[in-house]
mmCIF file of N, CA and C in Angstrom:
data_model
loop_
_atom_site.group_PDB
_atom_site.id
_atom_site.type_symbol
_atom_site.label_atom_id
_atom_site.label_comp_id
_atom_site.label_asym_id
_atom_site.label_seq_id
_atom_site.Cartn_x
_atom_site.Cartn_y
_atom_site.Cartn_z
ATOM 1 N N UNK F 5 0.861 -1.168 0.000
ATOM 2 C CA UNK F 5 0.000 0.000 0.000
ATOM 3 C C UNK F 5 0.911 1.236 0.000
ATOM 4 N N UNK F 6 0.655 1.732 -1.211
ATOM 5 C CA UNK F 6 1.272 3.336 -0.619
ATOM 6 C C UNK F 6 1.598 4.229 0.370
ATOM 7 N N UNK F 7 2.167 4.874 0.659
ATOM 8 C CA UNK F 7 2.364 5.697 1.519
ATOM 9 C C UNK F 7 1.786 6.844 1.695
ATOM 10 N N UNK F 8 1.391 7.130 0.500
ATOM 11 C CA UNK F 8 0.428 8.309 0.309
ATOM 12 C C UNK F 8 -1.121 8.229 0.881
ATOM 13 N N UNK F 9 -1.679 6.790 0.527
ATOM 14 C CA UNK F 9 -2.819 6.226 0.558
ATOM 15 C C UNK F 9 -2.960 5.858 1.913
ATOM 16 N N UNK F 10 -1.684 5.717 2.769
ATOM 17 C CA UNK F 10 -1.790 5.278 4.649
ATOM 18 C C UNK F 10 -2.147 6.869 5.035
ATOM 19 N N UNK F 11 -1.198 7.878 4.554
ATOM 20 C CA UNK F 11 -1.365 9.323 5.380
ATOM 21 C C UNK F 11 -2.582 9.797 5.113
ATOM 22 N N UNK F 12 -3.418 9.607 3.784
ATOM 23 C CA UNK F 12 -4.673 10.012 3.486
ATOM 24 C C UNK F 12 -5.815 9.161 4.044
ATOM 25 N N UNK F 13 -5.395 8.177 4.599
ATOM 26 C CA UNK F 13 -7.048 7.333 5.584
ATOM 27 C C UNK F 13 -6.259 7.741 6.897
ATOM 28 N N UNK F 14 -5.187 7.924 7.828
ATOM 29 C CA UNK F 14 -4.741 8.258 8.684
ATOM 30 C C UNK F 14 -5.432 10.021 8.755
ATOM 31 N N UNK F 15 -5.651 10.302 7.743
ATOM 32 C CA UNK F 15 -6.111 12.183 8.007
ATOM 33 C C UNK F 15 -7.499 11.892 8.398
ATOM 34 N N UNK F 16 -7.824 11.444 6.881
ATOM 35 C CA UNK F 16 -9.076 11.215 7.193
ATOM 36 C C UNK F 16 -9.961 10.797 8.132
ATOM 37 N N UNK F 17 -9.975 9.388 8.658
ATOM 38 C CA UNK F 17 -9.765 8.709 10.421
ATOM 39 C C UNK F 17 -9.987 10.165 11.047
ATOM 40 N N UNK F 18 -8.675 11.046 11.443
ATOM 41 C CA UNK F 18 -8.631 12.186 12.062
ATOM 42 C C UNK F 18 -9.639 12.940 11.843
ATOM 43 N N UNK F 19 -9.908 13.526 10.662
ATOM 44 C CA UNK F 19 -11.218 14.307 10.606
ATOM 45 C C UNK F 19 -12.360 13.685 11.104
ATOM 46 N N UNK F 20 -12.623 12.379 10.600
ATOM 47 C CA UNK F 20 -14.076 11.847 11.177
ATOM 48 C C UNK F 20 -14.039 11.529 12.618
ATOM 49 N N UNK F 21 -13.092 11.456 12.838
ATOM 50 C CA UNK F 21 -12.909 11.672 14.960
ATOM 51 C C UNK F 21 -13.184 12.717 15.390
ATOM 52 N N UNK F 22 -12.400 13.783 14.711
ATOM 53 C CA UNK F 22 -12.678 15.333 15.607
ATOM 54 C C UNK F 22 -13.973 15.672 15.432
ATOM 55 N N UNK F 23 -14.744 15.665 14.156
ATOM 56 C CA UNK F 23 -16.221 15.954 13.380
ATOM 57 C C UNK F 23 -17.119 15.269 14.723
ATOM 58 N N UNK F 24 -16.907 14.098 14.745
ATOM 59 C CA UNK F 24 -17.304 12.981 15.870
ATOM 60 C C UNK F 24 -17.367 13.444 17.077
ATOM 61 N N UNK F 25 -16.256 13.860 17.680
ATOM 62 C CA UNK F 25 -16.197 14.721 19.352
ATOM 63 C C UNK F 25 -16.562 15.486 19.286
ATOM 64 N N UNK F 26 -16.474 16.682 18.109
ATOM 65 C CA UNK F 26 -17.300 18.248 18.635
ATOM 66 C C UNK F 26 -18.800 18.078 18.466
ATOM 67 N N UNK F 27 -19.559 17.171 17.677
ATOM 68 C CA UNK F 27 -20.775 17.090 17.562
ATOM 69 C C UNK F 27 -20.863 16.478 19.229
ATOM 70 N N UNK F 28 -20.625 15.523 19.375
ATOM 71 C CA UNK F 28 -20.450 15.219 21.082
ATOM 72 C C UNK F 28 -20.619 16.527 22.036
ATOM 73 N N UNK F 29 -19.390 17.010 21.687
ATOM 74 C CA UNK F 29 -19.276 18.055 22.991
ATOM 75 C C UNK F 29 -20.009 18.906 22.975
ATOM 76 N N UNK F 30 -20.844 19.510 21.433
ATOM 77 C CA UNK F 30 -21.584 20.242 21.229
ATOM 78 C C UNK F 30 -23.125 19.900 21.899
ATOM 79 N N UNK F 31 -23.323 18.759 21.937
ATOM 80 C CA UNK F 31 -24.554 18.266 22.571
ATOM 81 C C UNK F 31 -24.321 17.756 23.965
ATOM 82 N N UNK F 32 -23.582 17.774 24.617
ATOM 83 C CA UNK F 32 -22.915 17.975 26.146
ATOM 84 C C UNK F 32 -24.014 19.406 26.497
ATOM 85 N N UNK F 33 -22.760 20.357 26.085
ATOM 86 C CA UNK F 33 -23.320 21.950 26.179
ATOM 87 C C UNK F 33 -24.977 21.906 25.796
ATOM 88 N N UNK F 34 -25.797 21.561 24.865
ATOM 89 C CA UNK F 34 -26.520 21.869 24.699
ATOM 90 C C UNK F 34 -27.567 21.324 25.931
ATOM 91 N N UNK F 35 -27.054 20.177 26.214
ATOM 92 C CA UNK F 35 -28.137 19.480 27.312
ATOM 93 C C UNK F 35 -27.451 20.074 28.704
ATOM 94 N N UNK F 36 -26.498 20.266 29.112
ATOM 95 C CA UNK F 36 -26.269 21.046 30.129
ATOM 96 C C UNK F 36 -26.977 22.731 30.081
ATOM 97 N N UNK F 37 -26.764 23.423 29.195
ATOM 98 C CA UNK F 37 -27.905 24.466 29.047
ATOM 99 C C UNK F 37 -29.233 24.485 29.177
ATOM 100 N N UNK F 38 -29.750 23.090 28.716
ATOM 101 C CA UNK F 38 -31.441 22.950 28.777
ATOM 102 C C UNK F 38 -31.749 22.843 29.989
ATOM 103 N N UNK F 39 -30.410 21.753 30.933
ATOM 104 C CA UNK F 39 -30.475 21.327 32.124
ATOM 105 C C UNK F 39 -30.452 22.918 32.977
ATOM 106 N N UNK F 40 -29.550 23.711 32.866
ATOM 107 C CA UNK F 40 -29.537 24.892 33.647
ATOM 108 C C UNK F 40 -30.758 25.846 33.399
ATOM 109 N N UNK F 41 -31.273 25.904 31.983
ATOM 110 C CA UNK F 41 -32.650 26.398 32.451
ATOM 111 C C UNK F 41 -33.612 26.066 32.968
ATOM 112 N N UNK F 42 -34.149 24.725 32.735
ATOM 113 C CA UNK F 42 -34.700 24.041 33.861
ATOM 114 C C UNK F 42 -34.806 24.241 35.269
ATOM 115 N N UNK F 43 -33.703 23.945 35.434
ATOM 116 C CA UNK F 43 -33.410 24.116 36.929
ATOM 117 C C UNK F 43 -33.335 25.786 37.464
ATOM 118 N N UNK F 44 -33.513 26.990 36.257
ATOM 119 C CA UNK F 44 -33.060 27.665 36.949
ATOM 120 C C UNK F 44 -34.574 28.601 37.087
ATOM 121 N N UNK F 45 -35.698 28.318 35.945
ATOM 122 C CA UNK F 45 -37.127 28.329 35.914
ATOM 123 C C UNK F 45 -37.423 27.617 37.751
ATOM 124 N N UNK F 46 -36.858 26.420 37.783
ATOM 125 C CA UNK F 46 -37.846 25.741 39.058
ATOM 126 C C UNK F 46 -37.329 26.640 40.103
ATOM 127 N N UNK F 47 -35.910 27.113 40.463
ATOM 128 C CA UNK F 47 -35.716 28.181 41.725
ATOM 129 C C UNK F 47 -36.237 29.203 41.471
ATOM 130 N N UNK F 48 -36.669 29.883 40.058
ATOM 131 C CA UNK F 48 -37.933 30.807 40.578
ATOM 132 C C UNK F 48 -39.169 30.707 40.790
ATOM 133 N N UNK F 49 -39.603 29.656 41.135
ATOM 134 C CA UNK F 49 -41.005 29.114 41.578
ATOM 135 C C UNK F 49 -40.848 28.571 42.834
ATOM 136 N N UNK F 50 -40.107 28.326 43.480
ATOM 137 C CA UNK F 50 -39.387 28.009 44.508
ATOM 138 C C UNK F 50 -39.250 28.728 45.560
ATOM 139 N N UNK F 51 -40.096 28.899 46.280
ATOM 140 C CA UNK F 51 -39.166 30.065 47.649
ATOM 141 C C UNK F 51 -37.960 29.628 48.204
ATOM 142 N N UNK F 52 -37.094 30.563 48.307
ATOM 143 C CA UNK F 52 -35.566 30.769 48.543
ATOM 144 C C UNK F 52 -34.919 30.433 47.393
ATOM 145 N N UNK F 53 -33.640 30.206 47.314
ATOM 146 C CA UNK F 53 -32.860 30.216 46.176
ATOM 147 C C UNK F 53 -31.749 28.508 46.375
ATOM 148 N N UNK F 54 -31.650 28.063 45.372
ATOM 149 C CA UNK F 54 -30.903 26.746 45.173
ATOM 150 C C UNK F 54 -29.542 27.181 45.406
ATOM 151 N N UNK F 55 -28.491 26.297 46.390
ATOM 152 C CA UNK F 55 -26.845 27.122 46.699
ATOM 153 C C UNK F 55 -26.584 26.912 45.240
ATOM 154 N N UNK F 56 -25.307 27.953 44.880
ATOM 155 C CA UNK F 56 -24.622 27.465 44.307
ATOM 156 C C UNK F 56 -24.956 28.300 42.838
ATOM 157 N N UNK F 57 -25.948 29.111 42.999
ATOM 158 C CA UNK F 57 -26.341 29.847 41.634
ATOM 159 C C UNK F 57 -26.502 28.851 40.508
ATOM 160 N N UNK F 58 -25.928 29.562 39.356
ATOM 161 C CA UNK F 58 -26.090 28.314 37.782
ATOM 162 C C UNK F 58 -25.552 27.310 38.379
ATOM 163 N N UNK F 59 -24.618 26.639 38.421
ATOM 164 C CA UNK F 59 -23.876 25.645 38.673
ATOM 165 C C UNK F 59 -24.863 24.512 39.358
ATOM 166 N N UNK F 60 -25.926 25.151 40.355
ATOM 167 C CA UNK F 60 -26.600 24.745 41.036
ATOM 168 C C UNK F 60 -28.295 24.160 40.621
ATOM 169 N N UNK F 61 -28.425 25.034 39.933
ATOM 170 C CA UNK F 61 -29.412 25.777 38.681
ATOM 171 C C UNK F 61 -29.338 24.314 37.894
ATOM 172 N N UNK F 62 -28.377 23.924 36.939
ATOM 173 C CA UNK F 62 -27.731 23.012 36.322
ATOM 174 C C UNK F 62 -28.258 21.412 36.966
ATOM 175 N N UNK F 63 -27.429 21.655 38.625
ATOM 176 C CA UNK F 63 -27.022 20.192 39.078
ATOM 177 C C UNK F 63 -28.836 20.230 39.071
ATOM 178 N N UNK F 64 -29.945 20.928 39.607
ATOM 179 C CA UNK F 64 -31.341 20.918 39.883
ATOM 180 C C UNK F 64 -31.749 20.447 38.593
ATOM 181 N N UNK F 65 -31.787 21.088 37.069
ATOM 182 C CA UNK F 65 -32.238 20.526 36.074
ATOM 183 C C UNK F 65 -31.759 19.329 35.721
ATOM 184 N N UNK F 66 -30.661 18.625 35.883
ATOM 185 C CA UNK F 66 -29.600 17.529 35.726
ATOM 186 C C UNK F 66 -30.703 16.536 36.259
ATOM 187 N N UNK F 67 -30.712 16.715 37.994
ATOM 188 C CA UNK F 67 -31.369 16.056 38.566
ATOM 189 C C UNK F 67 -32.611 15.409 38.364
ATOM 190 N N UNK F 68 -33.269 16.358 38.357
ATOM 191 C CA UNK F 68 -34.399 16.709 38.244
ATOM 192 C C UNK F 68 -35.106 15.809 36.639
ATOM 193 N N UNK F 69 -33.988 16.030 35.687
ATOM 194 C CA UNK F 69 -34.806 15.478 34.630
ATOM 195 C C UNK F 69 -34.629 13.606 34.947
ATOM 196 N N UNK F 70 -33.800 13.117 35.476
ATOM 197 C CA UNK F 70 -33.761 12.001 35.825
ATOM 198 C C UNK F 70 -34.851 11.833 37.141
ATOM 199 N N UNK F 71 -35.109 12.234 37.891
ATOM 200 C CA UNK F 71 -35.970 12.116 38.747
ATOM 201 C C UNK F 71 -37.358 11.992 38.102
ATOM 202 N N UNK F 72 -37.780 13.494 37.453
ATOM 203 C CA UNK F 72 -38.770 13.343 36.516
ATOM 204 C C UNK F 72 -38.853 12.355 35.345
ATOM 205 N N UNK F 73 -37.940 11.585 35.116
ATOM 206 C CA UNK F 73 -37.926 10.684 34.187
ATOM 207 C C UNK F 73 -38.397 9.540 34.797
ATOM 208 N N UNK F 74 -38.299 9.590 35.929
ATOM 209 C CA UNK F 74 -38.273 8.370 36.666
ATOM 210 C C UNK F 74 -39.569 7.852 37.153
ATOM 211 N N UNK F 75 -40.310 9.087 37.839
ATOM 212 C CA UNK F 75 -41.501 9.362 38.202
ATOM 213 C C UNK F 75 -42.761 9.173 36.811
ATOM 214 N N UNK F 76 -42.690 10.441 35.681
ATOM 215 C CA UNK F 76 -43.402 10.327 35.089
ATOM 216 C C UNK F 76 -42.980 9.970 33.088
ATOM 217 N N UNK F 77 -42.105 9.514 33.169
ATOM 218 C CA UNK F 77 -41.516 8.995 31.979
ATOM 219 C C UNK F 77 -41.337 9.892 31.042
ATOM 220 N N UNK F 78 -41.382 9.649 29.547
ATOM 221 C CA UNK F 78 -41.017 10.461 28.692
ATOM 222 C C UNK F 78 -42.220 11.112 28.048
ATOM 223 N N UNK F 79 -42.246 12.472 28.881
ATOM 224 C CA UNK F 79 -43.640 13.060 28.733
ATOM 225 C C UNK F 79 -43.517 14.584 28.030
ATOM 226 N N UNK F 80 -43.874 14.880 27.097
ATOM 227 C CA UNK F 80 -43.856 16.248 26.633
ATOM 228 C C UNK F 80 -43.111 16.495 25.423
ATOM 229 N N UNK F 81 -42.580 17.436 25.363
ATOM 230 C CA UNK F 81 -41.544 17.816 24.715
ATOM 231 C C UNK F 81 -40.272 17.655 24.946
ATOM 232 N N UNK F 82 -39.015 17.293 23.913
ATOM 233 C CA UNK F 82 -37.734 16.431 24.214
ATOM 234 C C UNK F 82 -37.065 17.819 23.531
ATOM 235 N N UNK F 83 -35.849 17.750 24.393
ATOM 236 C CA UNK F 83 -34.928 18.769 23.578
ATOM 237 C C UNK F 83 -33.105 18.388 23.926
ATOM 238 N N UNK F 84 -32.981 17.931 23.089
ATOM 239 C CA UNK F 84 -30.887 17.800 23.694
ATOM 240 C C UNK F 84 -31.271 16.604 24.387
ATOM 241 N N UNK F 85 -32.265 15.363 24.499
ATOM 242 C CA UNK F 85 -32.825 14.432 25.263
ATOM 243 C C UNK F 85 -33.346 14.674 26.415
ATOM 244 N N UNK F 86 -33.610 15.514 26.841
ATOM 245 C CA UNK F 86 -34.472 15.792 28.285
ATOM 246 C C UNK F 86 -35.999 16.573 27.980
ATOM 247 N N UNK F 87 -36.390 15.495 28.158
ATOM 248 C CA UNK F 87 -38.051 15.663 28.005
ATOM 249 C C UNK F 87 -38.406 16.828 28.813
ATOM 250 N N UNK F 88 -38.918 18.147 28.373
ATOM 251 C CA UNK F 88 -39.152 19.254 29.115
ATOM 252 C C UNK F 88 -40.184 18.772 30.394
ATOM 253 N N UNK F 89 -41.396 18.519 30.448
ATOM 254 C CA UNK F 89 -42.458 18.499 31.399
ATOM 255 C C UNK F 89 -41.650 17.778 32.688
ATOM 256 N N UNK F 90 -41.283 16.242 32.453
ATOM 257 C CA UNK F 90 -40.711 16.083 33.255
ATOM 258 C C UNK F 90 -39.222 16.296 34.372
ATOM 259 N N UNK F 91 -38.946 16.953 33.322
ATOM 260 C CA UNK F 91 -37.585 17.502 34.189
ATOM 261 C C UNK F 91 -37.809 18.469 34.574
ATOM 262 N N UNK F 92 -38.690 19.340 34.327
ATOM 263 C CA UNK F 92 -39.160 20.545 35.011
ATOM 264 C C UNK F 92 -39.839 20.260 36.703
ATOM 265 N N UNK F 93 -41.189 19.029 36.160
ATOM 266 C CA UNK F 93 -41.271 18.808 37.625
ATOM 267 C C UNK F 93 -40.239 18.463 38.780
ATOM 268 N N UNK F 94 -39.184 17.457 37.989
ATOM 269 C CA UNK F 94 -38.644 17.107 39.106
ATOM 270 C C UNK F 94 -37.550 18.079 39.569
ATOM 271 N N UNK F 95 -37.033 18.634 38.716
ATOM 272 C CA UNK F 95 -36.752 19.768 39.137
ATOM 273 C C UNK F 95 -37.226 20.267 41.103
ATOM 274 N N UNK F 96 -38.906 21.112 40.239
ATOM 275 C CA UNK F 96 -39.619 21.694 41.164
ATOM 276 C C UNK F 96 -39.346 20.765 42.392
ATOM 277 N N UNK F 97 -39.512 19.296 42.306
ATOM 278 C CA UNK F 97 -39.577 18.697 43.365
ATOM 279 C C UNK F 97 -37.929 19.006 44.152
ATOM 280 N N UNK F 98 -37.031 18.259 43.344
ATOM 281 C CA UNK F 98 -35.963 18.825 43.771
ATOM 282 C C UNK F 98 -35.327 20.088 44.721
ATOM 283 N N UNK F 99 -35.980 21.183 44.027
ATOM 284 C CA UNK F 99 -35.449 22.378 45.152
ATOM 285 C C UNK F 99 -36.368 22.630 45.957
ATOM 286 N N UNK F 100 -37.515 22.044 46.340
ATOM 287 C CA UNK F 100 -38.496 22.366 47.423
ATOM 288 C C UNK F 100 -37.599 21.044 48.620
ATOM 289 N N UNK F 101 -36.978 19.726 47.883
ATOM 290 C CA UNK F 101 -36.129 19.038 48.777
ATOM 291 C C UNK F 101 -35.256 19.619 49.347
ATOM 292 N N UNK F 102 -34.013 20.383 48.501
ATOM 293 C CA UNK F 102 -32.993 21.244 48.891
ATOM 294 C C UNK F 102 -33.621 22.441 50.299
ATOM 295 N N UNK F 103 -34.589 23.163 49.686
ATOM 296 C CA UNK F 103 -34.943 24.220 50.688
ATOM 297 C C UNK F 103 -35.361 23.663 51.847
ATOM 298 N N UNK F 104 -35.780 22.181 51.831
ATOM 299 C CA UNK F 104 -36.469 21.757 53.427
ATOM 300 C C UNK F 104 -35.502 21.066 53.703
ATOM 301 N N UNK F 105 -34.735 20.703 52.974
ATOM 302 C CA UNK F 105 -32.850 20.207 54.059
ATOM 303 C C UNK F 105 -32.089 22.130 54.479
ATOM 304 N N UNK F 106 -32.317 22.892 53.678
ATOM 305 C CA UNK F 106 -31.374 23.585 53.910
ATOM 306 C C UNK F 106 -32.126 24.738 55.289
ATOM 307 N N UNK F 107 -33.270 24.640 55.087
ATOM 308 C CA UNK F 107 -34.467 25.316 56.541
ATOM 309 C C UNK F 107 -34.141 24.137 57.747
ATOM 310 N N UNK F 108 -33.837 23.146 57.501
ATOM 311 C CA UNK F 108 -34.089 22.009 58.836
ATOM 312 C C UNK F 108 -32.601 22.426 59.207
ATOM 313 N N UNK F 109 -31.921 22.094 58.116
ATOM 314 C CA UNK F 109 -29.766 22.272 58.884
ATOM 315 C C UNK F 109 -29.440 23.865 59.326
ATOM 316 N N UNK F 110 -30.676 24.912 59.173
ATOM 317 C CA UNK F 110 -30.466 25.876 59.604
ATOM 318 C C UNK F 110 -31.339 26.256 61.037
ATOM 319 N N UNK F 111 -32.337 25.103 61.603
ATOM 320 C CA UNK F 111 -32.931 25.165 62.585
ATOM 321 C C UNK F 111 -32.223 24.233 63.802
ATOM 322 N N UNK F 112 -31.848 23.581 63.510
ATOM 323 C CA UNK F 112 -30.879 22.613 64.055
ATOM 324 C C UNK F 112 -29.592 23.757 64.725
ATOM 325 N N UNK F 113 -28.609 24.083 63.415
ATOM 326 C CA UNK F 113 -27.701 25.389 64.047
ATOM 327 C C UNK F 113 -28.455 26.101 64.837
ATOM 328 N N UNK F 114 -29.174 26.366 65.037
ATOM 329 C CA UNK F 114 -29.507 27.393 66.159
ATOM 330 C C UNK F 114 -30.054 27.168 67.415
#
């Protein structure tokens, strides 16, 4: 086999890998974004606020859509794979959990 013909499927290979990971990483970001709005819709319905701001925002929609997945399956509208309705609820459920651990570990301190 040529030598020419090894470096040109050796590039190639390369391109269809990198093409391969950024579509990946690109849909990482996209479902971590859906996940942070999610989560960041349910702390404003939420009295008090989820620690941790976005980051937090995020881990709540993250959660939350697996929780809600869990509870009421694949219900609604899908986007980046997280079915909106349900990850929203669980979400909601989620930071009403957070706020009644974080009201109880603050009644306790005192």
């Amino acid at each position: 086999m040529p030598a020419g013909l090894i470096i040109a499927l050796v590039l190639l290979a390369a391109i269809i890998v990198g093409i391969w990971l950024t579509f990946n990483f690109m849909a990482v970001l996209v479902t971590l974004a859906i996940a942070a709005i999610v989560g960041w819709v349910a702390d404003l319905i939420v009295p008090g606020k989820l620690p941790y701001g976005w980051l937090g925002a995020m881990v709540a929609g993250l959660l939350g859509s697996w929780l809600g997945g869990l509870l009421f399956g694949p219900l609604g509208p899908e986007v980046a794979d997280i079915h909106i309705v349900p990850a929203f609820i669980g979400a909601i459920i989620l930071a009403f959990v957070v706020q009644f651990a974080i009201k109880r570990g603050a009644a306790r301190r005192t």
